[in-house]
PDB file of C-alpha atoms in Angstrom:
ATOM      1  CA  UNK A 300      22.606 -19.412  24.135  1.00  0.00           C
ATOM      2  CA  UNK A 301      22.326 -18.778  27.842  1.00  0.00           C
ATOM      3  CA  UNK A 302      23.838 -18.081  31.036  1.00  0.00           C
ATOM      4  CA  UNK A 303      23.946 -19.746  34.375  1.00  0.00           C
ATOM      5  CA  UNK A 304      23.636 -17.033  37.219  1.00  0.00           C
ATOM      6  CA  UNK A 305      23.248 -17.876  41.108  1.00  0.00           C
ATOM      7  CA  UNK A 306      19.379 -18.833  41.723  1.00  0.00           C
ATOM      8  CA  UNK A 307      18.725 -15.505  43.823  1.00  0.00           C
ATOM      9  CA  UNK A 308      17.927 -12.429  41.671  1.00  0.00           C
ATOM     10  CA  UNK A 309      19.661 -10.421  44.575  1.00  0.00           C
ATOM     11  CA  UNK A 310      23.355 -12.312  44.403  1.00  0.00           C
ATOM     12  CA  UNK A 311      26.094 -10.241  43.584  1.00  0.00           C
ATOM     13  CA  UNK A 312      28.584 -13.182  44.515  1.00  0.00           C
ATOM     14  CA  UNK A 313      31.973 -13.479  43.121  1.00  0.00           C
ATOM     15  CA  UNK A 314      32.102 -15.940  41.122  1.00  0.00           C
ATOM     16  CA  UNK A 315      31.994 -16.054  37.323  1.00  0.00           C
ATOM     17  CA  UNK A 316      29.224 -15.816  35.077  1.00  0.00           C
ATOM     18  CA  UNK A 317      29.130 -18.022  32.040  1.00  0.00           C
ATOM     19  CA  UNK A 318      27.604 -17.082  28.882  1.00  0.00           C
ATOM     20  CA  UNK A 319      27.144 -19.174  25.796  1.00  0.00           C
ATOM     21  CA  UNK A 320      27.182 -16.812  22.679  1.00  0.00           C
ATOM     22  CA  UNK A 321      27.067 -18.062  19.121  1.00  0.00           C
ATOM     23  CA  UNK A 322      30.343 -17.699  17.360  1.00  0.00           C
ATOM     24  CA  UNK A 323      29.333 -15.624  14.664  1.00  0.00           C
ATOM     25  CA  UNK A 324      28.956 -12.877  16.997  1.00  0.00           C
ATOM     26  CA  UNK A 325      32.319 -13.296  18.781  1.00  0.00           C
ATOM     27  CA  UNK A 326      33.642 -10.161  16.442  1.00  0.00           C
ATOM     28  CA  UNK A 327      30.701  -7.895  17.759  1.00  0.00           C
ATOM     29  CA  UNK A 328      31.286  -8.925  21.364  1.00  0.00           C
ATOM     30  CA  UNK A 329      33.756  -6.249  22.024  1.00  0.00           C
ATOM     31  CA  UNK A 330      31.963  -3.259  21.093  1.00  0.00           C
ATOM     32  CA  UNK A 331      28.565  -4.872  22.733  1.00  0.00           C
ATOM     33  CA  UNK A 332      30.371  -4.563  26.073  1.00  0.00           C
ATOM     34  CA  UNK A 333      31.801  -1.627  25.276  1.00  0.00           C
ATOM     35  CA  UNK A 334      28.347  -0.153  24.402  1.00  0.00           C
ATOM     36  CA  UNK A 335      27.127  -1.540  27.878  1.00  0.00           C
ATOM     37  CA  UNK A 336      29.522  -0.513  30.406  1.00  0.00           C
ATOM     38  CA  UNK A 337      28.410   2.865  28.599  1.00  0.00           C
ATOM     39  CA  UNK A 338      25.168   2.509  29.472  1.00  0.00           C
ATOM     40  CA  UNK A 339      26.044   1.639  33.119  1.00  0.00           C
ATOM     41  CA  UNK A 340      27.649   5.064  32.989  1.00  0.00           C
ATOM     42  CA  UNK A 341      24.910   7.026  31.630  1.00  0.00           C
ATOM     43  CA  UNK A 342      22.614   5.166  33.923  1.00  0.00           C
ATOM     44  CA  UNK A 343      24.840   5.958  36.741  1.00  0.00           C
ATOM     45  CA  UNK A 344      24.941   9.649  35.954  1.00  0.00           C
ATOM     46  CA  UNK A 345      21.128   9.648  35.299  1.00  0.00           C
ATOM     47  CA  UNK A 346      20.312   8.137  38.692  1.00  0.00           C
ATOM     48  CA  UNK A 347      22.312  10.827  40.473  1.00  0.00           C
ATOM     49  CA  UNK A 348      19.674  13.549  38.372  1.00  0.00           C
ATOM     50  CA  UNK A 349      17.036  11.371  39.240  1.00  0.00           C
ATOM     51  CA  UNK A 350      16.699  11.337  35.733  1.00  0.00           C
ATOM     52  CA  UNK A 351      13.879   8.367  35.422  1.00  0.00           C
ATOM     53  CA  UNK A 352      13.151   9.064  31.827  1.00  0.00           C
ATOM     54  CA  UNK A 353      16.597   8.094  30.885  1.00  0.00           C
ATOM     55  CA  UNK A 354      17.012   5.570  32.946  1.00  0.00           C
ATOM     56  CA  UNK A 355      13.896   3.637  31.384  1.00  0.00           C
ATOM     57  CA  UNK A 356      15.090   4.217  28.115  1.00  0.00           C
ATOM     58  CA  UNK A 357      18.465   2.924  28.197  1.00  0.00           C
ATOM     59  CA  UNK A 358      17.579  -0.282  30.401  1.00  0.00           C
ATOM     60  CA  UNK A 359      14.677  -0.624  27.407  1.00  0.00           C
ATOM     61  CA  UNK A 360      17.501  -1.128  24.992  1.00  0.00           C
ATOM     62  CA  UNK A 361      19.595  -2.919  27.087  1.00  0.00           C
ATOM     63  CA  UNK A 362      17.142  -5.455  27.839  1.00  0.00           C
ATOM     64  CA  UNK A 363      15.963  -6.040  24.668  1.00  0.00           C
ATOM     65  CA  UNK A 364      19.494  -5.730  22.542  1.00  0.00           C
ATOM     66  CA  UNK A 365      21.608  -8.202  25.416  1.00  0.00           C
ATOM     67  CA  UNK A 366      18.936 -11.143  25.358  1.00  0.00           C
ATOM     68  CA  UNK A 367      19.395 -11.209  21.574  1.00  0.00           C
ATOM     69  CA  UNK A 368      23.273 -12.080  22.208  1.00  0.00           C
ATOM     70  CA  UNK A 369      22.751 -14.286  24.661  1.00  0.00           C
ATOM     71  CA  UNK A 370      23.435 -12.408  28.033  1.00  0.00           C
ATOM     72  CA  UNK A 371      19.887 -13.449  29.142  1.00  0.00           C
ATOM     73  CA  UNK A 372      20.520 -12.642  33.007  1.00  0.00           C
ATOM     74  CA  UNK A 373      21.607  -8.838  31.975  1.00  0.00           C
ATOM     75  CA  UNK A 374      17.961  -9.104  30.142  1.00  0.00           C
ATOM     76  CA  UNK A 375      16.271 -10.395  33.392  1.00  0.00           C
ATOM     77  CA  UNK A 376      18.078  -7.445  35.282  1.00  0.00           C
ATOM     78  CA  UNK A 377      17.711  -4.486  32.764  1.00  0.00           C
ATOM     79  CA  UNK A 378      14.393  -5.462  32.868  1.00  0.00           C
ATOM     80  CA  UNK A 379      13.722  -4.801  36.483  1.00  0.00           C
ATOM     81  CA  UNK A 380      15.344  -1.867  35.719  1.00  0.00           C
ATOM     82  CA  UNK A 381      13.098  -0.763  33.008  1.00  0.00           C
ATOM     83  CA  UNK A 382      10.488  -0.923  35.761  1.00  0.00           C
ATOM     84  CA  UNK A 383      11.463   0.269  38.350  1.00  0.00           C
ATOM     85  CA  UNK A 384      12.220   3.384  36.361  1.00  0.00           C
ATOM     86  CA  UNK A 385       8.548   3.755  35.212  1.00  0.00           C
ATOM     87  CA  UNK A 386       7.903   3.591  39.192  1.00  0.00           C
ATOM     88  CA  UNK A 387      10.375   6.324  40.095  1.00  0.00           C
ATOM     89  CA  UNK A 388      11.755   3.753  42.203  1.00  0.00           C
ATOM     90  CA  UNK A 389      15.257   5.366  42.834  1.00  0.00           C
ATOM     91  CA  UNK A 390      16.245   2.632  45.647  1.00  0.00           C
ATOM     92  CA  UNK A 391      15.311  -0.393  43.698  1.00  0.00           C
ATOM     93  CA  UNK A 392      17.324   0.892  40.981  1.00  0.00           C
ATOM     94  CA  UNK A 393      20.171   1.954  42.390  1.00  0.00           C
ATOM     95  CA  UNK A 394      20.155  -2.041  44.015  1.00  0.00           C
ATOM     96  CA  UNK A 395      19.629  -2.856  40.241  1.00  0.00           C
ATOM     97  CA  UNK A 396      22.719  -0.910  38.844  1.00  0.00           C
ATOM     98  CA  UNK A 397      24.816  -2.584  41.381  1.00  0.00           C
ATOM     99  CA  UNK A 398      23.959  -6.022  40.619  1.00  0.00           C
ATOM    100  CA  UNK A 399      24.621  -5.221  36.717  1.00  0.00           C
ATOM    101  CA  UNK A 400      27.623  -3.816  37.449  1.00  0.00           C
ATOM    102  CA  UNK A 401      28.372  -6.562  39.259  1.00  0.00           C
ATOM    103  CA  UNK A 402      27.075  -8.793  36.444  1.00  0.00           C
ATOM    104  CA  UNK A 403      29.332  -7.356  33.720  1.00  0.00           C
ATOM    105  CA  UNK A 404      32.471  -7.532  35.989  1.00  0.00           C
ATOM    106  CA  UNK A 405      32.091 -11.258  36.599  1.00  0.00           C
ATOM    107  CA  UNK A 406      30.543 -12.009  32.933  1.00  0.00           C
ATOM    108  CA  UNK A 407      32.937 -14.732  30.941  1.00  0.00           C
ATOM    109  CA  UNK A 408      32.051 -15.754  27.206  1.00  0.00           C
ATOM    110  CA  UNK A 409      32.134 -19.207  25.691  1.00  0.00           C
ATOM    111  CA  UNK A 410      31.406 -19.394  21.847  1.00  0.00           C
ATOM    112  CA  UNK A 411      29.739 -22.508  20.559  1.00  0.00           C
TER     113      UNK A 411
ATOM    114  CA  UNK B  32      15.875  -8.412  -2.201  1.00  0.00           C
ATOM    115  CA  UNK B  33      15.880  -5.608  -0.732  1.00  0.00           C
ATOM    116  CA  UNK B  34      15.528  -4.847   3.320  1.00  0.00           C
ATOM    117  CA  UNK B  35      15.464  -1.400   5.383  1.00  0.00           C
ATOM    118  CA  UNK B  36      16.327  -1.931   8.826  1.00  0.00           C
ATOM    119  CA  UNK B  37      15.379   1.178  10.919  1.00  0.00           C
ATOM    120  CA  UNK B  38      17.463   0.191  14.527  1.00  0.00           C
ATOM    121  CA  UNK B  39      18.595   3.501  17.102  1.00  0.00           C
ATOM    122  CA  UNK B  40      21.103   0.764  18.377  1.00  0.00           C
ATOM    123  CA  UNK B  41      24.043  -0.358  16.739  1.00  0.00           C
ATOM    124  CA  UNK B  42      24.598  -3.705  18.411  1.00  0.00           C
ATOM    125  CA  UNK B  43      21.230  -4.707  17.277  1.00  0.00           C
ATOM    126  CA  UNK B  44      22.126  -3.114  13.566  1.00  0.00           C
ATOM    127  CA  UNK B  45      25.080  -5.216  13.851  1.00  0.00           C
ATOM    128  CA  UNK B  46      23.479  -8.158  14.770  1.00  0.00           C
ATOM    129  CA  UNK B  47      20.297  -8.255  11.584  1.00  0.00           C
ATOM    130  CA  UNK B  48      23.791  -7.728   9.400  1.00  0.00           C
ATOM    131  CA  UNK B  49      25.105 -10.816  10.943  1.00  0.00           C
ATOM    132  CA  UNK B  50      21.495 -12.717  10.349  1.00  0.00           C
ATOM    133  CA  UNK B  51      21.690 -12.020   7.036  1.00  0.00           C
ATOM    134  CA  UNK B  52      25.130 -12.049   6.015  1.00  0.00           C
ATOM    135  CA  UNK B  53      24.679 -15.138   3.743  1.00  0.00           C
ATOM    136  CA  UNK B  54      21.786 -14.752   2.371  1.00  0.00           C
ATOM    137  CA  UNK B  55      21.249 -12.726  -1.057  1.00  0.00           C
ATOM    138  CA  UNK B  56      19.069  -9.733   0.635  1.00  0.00           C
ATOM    139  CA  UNK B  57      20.495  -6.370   0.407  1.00  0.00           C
ATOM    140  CA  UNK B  58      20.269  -4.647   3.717  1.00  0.00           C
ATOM    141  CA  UNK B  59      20.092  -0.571   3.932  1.00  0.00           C
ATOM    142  CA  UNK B  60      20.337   0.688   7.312  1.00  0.00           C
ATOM    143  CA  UNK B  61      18.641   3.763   9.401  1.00  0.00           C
ATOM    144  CA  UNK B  62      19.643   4.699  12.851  1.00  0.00           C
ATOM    145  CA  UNK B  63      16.248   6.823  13.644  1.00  0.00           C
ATOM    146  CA  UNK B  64      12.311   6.774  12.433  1.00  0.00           C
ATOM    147  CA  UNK B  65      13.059   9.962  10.452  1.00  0.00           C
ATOM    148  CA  UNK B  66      16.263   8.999   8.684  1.00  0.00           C
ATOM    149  CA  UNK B  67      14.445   5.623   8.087  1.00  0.00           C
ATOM    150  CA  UNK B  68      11.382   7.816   6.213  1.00  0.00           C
ATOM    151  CA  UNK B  69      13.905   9.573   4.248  1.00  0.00           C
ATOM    152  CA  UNK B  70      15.664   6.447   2.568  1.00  0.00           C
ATOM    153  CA  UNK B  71      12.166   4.903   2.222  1.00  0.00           C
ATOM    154  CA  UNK B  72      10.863   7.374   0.286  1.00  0.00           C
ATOM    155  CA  UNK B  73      14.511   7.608  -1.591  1.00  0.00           C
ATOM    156  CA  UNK B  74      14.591   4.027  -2.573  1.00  0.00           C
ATOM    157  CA  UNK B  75      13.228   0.536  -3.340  1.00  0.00           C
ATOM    158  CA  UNK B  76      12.232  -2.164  -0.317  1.00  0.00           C
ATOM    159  CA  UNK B  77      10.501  -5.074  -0.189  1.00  0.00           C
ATOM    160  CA  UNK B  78      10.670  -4.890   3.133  1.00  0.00           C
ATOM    161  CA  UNK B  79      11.319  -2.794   6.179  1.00  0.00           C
ATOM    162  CA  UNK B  80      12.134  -4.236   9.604  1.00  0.00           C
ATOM    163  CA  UNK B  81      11.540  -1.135  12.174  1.00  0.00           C
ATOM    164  CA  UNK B  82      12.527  -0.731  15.856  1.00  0.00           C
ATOM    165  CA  UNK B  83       9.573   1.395  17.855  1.00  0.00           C
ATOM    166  CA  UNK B  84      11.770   3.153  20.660  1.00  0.00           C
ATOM    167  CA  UNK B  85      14.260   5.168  19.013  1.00  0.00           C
ATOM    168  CA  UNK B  86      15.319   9.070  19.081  1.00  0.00           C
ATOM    169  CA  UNK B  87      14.509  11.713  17.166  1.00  0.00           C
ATOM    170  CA  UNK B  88      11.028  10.203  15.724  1.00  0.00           C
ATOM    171  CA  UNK B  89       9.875   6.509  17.200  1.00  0.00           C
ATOM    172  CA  UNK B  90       8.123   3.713  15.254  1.00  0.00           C
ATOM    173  CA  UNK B  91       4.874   4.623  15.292  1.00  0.00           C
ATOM    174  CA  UNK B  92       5.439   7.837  13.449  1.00  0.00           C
ATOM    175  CA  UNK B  93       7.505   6.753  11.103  1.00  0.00           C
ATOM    176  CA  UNK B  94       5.311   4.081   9.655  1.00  0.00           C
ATOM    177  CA  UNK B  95       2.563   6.907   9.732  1.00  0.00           C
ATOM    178  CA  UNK B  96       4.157   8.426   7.562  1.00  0.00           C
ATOM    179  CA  UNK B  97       5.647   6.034   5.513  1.00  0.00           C
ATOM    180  CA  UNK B  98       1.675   4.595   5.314  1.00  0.00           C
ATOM    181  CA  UNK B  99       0.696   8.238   4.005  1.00  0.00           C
ATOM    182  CA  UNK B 100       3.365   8.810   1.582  1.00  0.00           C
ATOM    183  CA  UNK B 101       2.485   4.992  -0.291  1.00  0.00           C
ATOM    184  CA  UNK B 102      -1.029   6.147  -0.276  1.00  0.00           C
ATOM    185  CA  UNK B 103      -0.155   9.211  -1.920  1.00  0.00           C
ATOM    186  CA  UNK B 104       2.023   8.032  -4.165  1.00  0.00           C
ATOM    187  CA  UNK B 105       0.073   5.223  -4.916  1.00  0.00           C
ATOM    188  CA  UNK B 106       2.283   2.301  -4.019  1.00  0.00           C
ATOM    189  CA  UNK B 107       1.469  -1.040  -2.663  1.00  0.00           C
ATOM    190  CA  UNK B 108       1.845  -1.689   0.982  1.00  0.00           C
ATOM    191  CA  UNK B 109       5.210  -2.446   1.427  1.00  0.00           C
ATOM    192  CA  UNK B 110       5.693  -4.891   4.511  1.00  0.00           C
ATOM    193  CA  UNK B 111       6.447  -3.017   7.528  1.00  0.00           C
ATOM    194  CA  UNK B 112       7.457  -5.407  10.879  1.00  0.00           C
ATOM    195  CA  UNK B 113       8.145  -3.689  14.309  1.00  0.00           C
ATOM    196  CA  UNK B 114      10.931  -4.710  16.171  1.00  0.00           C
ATOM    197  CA  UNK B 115       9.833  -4.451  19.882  1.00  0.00           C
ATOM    198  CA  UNK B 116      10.405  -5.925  23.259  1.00  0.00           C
ATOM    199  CA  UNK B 117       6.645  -4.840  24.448  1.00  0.00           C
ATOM    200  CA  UNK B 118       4.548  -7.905  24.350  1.00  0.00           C
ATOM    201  CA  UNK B 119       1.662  -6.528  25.923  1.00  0.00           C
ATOM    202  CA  UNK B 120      -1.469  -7.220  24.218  1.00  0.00           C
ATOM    203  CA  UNK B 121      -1.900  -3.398  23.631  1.00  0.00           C
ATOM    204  CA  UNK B 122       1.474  -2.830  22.686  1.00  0.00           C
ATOM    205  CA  UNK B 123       0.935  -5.140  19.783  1.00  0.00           C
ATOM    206  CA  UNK B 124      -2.673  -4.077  19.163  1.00  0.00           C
ATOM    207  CA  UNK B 125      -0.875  -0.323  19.113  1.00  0.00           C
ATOM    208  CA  UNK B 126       1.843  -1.611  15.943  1.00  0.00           C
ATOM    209  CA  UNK B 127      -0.901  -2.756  13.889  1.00  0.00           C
ATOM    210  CA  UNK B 128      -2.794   0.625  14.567  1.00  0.00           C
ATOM    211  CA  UNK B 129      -0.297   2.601  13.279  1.00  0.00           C
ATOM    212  CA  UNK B 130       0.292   0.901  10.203  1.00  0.00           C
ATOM    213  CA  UNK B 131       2.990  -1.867  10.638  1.00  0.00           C
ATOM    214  CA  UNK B 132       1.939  -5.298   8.815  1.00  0.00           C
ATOM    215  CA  UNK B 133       3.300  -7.652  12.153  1.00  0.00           C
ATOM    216  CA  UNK B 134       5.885  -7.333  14.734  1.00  0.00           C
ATOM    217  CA  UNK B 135       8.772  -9.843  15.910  1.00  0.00           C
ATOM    218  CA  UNK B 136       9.426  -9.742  20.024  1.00  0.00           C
ATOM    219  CA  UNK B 137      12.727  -8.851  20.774  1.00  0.00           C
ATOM    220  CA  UNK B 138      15.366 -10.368  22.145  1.00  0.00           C
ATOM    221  CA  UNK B 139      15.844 -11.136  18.092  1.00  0.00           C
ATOM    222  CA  UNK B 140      16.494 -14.764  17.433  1.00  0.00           C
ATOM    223  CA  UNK B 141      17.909 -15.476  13.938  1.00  0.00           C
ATOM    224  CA  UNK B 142      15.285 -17.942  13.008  1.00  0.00           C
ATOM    225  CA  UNK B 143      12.386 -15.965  14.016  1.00  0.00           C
ATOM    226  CA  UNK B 144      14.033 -13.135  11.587  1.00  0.00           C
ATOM    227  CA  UNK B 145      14.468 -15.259   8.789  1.00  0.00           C
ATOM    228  CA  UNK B 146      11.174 -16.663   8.813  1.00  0.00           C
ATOM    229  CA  UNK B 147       9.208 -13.167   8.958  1.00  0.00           C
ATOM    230  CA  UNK B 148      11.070 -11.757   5.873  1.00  0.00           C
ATOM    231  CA  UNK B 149      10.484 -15.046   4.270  1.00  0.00           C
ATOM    232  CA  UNK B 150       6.835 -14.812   5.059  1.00  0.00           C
ATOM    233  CA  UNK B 151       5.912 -11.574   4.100  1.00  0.00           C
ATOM    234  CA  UNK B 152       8.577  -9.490   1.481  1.00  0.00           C
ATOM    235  CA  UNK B 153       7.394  -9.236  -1.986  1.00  0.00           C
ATOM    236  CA  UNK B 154       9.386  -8.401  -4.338  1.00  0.00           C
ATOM    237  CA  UNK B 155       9.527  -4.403  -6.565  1.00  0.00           C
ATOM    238  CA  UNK B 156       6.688  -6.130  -8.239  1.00  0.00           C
ATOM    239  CA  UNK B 157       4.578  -6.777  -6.118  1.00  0.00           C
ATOM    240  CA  UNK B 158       5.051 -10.768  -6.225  1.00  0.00           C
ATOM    241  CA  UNK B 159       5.347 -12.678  -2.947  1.00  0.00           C
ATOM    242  CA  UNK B 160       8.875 -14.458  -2.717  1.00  0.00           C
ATOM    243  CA  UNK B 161       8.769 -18.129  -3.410  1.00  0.00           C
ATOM    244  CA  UNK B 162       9.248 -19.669   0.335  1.00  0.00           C
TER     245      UNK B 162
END
């Protein structure tokens, strides 16, 4: 499983992003996403509160929970995420949220 | 056999289901350290895969207790593996502190799974699992 991003970490081109996810997951695919553009929104709502705590925990989970499916550069990103949260680093994240948003717009999913 | 799966998020609940779903393991599930305690205690495991971030009581206390109520009650050990995406020396150092037997490094790859609860579940009693 994987997924082919543009080389820079700071890219929030256009085009599509391509992930391979086994098939047996292609019935829990819909509620994943669902349950991810969630935590966009709570993420969204908790950088407005500078709410760092929050933040952290829900790109923890994200990170850990979208790797495991196969979205490895939504790992990579929640990830930065994650720490820039422990570092109260409200610009970094905000730059962050936009490339995941970004990232879950453009994702497309090929079962093998 | 028979597995507890203590997970806060439901994707990753729904993905250990999917690991398993051909196998002949009989998988409870717990959605926080607390409610995970409660169907310990409540039932029969030989073996409890256990997430460390979750809400209402993490990991590390739940396998406290868990390790307090077997030693009061006498049991054997039951294998206890953490679930975590920390893979900082002292993150794992801190799992086996509080009582868990080993961890597996999340993202959770199907094989990896597999392999631990083939490796360390015994059975009610007390026999390892032929591998």
């Amino acid at each position: 499983m994987s997924d082919t991003m543009p080389a820079s970490s700071s890219d929030c081109g256009a085009g599509p992003v391509v992930v391979l996810v086994d098939s047996a997951f292609e019935p829990l695919i819909p509620k994943f996403m669902a349950n991810r553009n969630k935590e966009m929104t709570t993420m969204s709502e908790a950088i407005a509160k500078s709410d760092f705590e929050t933040i952290r925990q829900v790109a923890h989970g994200m990170k850990g929970v979208s790797g495991s499916y196969g979205f490895h550069g939504m790992t990579t990103i929640a990830g930065r995420v994650e720490d820039a949260a422990k570092a109260a680093d409200e610009a970094s994240i905000r730059q962050d949220l936009v490339e995941l948003k970004s990232y879950l717009a453009r994702v497309e999913i090929t079962y093998e | 056999m028979n597995i507890l799966l203590v997970e806060d998020m439901e994707d990753n609940r729904f993905l250990i289901s999917v690991f398993l779903k051909a196998l002949p393991y009989r998988l409870d599930l717990a959605e926080h350290g607390a409610a995970g305690v409660e169907k310990f205690q409540s039932g029969q495991y030989d073996l409890v895969l256990m997430d460390i971030q979750m809400p209402v009581m993490d990991g590390y206390e739940a396998v406290r207790l868990i390790r307090q109520w077997e030693e009061t009650h006498h049991r054997r050990a039951t294998p206890i593996i953490a679930l975590t995406g920390n893979t900082r020396e002292e993150d794992v150092e801190k799992t086996r502190a509080a009582g868990f037997t080993a961890h597996v490094t999340k993202p959770l790859k199907k094989n990896i799974i597999l392999e631990t609860i083939q490796r360390y579940a015994v059975n009610s009693s007390g026999q390892e699992l032929a591998s």
